[in-house]
Amino acid sequence: MKDVRLLAEAFAPGQFLEPFAQAHPGLGGICTFVGAVRADEAVEALELSHYEPLTLAGMNALADRALERFELMGILIVHRVGEMRPGEPIVLASAAAHHRRAAIEAVDFAMDHLKSDAWFWKREKRAGAWHWIEPRAEDHADLARWG
Amino acid sequence: MKDVRLLAEAFAPGQFLEPFAQAHPGLGGICTFVGAVRADEAVEALELSHYEPLTLAGMNALADRALERFELMGILIVHRVGEMRPGEPIVLASAAAHHRRAAIEAVDFAMDHLKSDAWFWKREKRAGAWHWIEPRAEDHADLARWG
Amino acid sequence: MPVKLVFLGKLADLAGAPEREVEAPLDWQALVGTLGAELGDALAGEKVKVAVNGAVLSDKTALSAKDGDEVALLPPVSGG
Amino acid sequence: MPVKLVFLGKLADLAGAPEREVEAPLDWQALVGTLGAELGDALAGEKVKVAVNGAVLSDKTALSAKDGDEVALLPPVSGG
């Protein structure tokens, strides 16, 4: 099962995780990562923008690559866009598999790609002004692990 | 926050995950692995036995090592003992961190050690008879990754 | 129908709007010319990509957009 | 008080019970002697560990248990 969503409104991870788990009876394990807007006193809000014709298609292609590369029963990828406050979930990646290593590696793979190889642009509001966030060298190093 | 539990009764992952997530306001991400008894037509039940003076102490020591090794805000490890049926959760490992890689790696580390370096003995009931499960070479290879 | 330019990320700030319409046909030289110095320089930087109707060009200088096409200017995506 | 032997995993099946009491003091030779051939052979295998009062011995043949001690016989743990 592949479930990929781009959401403009706040979400609770459980609303997607529970049906995803129930859709895979007989699974050996599920690995899930939930990323949230980090609390940082200086940051009032975070905004994620996307480009409709590329962003969701790219997430779908990423899910397909994870399904091909790892022995999975299913993958779930949910990403927020729009304006978010500290503590709100931004991203959820979950993989169900017969064996744990495939599930954990698929989530690691999906997160590295969502963070630096997906069509999202982020900006932070600090002291009332918006600032664009640039790519980080660390993210490219993470990505390079997957060849 | 360190939360380590050995449970003799069935559990729902959410009952531990929700308070764990709420105990870490400001987190950047949470990675969670839930392992369940795999469905296998031949297997009627799985039984995990433990040795009280070693098992829980070993899980606590593992949680401490993960906290030392990775930059975590907290770690949660829950393990079942006793008799279980296919589909029931056996193990839950969750790590909260400011950055995703620490959370994902800590869960990977904890699971490799829980699977082959923790004081649990497993047996399966097949056709009414119990069979002990031996260590697997694959598990030792997984463990060797952590040096 | 004109060509629709879509500016993403900080390019939208530089452009002063997320979208702009320009006359067709539109090639690379015409695009750089219509954008003005600051935006033209940003676009010429090797990290900015260009997509036509949702397909990223492997060579953006080979741009050739016609009536009704949507041309997106894509700065590097943000990290984690 | 005797020494309490605790058998884990498949050793409990071989022993026919999860626990047994034996006379103190108990050293390695006495332990192997009291267990009988099959269990004694299993215990002598390098993969079986011995713990006294919850502490795993680095050299199980140095066992020296006294009245009231709990001696656990630990086969290899099961894999994933």
Short mmCIF file of C-alpha atoms in Angstrom, two decimals, chain A:
data_model
loop_
_atom_site.label_atom_id
_atom_site.label_comp_id
_atom_site.label_asym_id
_atom_site.label_seq_id
_atom_site.Cartn_x
_atom_site.Cartn_y
_atom_site.Cartn_z
CA MET A 1 0.00 0.00 0.00
CA LYS A 2 1.26 3.44 -0.96
CA ASP A 3 -0.30 6.48 0.67
CA VAL A 4 1.20 9.91 -0.15
CA ARG A 5 -0.41 13.17 0.92
CA LEU A 6 0.29 16.88 0.82
CA LEU A 7 -1.76 18.72 3.45
CA ALA A 8 -2.50 22.41 3.82
CA GLU A 9 -4.00 21.97 7.30
CA ALA A 10 -2.64 20.72 10.64
CA PHE A 11 -2.75 16.95 11.14
CA ALA A 12 -2.42 14.44 13.96
CA PRO A 13 -0.04 11.56 13.06
CA GLY A 14 -2.45 8.96 14.47
CA GLN A 15 -5.15 9.80 11.95
CA PHE A 16 -2.94 8.38 9.18
CA LEU A 17 -0.85 5.89 11.17
CA GLU A 18 -3.71 3.83 12.55
CA PRO A 19 -5.38 3.07 9.21
CA PHE A 20 -1.91 2.45 7.70
CA ALA A 21 -1.05 -0.13 10.38
CA GLN A 22 -4.46 -1.77 10.06
CA ALA A 23 -4.03 -2.04 6.28
CA HIS A 24 -1.07 -4.43 6.80
CA PRO A 25 -2.18 -7.39 8.88
CA GLY A 26 0.65 -9.85 9.37
CA LEU A 27 3.38 -7.20 9.36
CA GLY A 28 6.56 -7.76 11.36
CA GLY A 29 7.18 -4.14 12.18
CA ILE A 30 6.42 -0.52 11.45
CA CYS A 31 8.93 2.28 11.64
CA THR A 32 7.63 5.84 11.80
CA PHE A 33 9.26 9.22 11.89
CA VAL A 34 7.31 12.34 12.77
CA GLY A 35 9.05 15.68 12.32
CA ALA A 36 7.72 18.76 14.05
CA VAL A 37 8.46 22.46 13.94
CA ARG A 38 11.28 22.80 16.48
CA ALA A 39 10.68 25.22 19.30
CA ASP A 40 13.10 28.10 19.00
CA GLU A 41 12.34 31.24 20.94
CA ALA A 42 13.27 33.43 18.02
CA VAL A 43 11.03 31.64 15.52
CA GLU A 44 7.39 32.75 15.48
CA ALA A 45 6.27 30.67 12.52
CA LEU A 46 7.50 28.49 9.68
CA GLU A 47 6.06 28.52 6.18
CA LEU A 48 6.51 25.79 3.63
CA SER A 49 5.72 26.54 0.03
CA HIS A 50 5.51 24.01 -2.77
CA TYR A 51 4.93 23.89 -6.51
CA GLU A 52 1.89 21.82 -7.27
CA PRO A 53 3.03 20.24 -10.57
CA LEU A 54 6.31 18.99 -9.05
CA THR A 55 5.94 18.50 -5.30
CA LEU A 56 3.31 15.76 -4.99
CA ALA A 57 4.61 13.96 -8.09
CA GLY A 58 8.09 13.98 -6.52
CA MET A 59 6.78 12.56 -3.25
CA ASN A 60 5.00 9.80 -5.16
CA ALA A 61 8.17 8.98 -7.09
CA LEU A 62 10.11 8.87 -3.80
CA ALA A 63 7.58 6.45 -2.31
CA ASP A 64 7.90 4.26 -5.42
CA ARG A 65 11.70 4.25 -5.13
CA ALA A 66 11.47 3.23 -1.46
CA LEU A 67 9.05 0.40 -2.36
CA GLU A 68 11.48 -0.81 -5.03
CA ARG A 69 14.62 -0.49 -2.94
CA PHE A 70 13.43 -2.03 0.36
CA GLU A 71 11.26 -5.06 1.04
CA LEU A 72 8.21 -3.22 2.24
CA MET A 73 4.55 -4.08 2.66
CA GLY A 74 3.65 -0.41 2.43
CA ILE A 75 4.77 3.17 2.79
CA LEU A 76 3.01 6.30 4.07
CA ILE A 77 4.34 9.81 3.43
CA VAL A 78 2.49 12.90 4.65
CA HIS A 79 3.86 16.44 4.32
CA ARG A 80 2.45 19.76 5.43
CA VAL A 81 2.59 22.96 3.45
CA GLY A 82 1.52 26.43 4.54
CA GLU A 83 2.17 28.29 7.76
CA MET A 84 2.96 26.30 10.92
CA ARG A 85 3.75 27.08 14.54
CA PRO A 86 6.36 25.40 16.79
CA GLY A 87 5.24 21.93 17.88
CA GLU A 88 3.06 21.23 14.82
CA PRO A 89 3.91 18.12 12.78
CA ILE A 90 5.48 18.92 9.39
CA VAL A 91 6.21 15.47 8.07
CA LEU A 92 5.34 11.85 8.70
CA ALA A 93 7.07 8.89 7.04
CA SER A 94 6.13 5.35 7.95
CA ALA A 95 7.06 1.98 6.49
CA ALA A 96 5.55 -1.44 7.22
CA ALA A 97 7.60 -4.55 6.53
CA HIS A 98 8.07 -8.19 7.44
CA HIS A 99 11.51 -7.40 8.85
CA ARG A 100 12.62 -4.46 10.95
CA ARG A 101 15.71 -3.36 9.02
CA ALA A 102 13.76 -2.76 5.81
CA ALA A 103 11.22 -0.61 7.66
CA ILE A 104 13.85 1.44 9.50
CA GLU A 105 16.03 1.95 6.43
CA ALA A 106 13.09 2.95 4.25
CA VAL A 107 12.10 5.67 6.74
CA ASP A 108 15.71 6.89 6.94
CA PHE A 109 15.87 6.97 3.11
CA ALA A 110 12.52 8.73 2.75
CA MET A 111 13.38 11.37 5.36
CA ASP A 112 16.79 12.18 3.85
CA HIS A 113 15.14 12.71 0.47
CA LEU A 114 12.14 14.65 1.81
CA LYS A 115 14.47 16.98 3.68
CA SER A 116 16.79 17.97 0.86
CA ASP A 117 15.59 16.47 -2.41
CA ALA A 118 11.90 17.36 -2.43
CA TRP A 119 10.25 20.45 -3.89
CA PHE A 120 9.69 22.50 -0.73
CA TRP A 121 10.86 25.98 0.15
CA LYS A 122 10.91 27.05 3.78
CA ARG A 123 10.99 30.39 5.46
CA GLU A 124 10.92 31.37 9.11
CA LYS A 125 9.35 34.42 10.71
CA ARG A 126 11.70 36.04 13.21
CA ALA A 127 10.90 39.36 14.88
CA GLY A 128 8.07 39.83 12.44
CA ALA A 129 10.17 39.34 9.29
CA TRP A 130 10.36 36.32 7.01
CA HIS A 131 13.73 34.70 6.18
CA TRP A 132 14.26 31.97 3.57
CA ILE A 133 16.08 28.83 4.71
CA GLU A 134 18.97 27.70 2.51
CA PRO A 135 20.06 24.10 1.88
CA ARG A 136 22.45 22.71 4.51
CA ALA A 137 25.70 20.88 3.67
CA GLU A 138 24.70 18.24 6.25
CA ASP A 139 21.58 17.36 4.25
CA HIS A 140 23.58 16.72 1.10
CA ALA A 141 25.95 14.47 3.06
CA ASP A 142 22.93 12.54 4.40
CA LEU A 143 21.58 12.15 0.89
CA ALA A 144 24.90 10.98 -0.53
CA ARG A 145 24.68 7.90 1.71
CA TRP A 146 22.07 6.42 -0.63
CA GLY A 147 24.22 6.51 -3.77
#
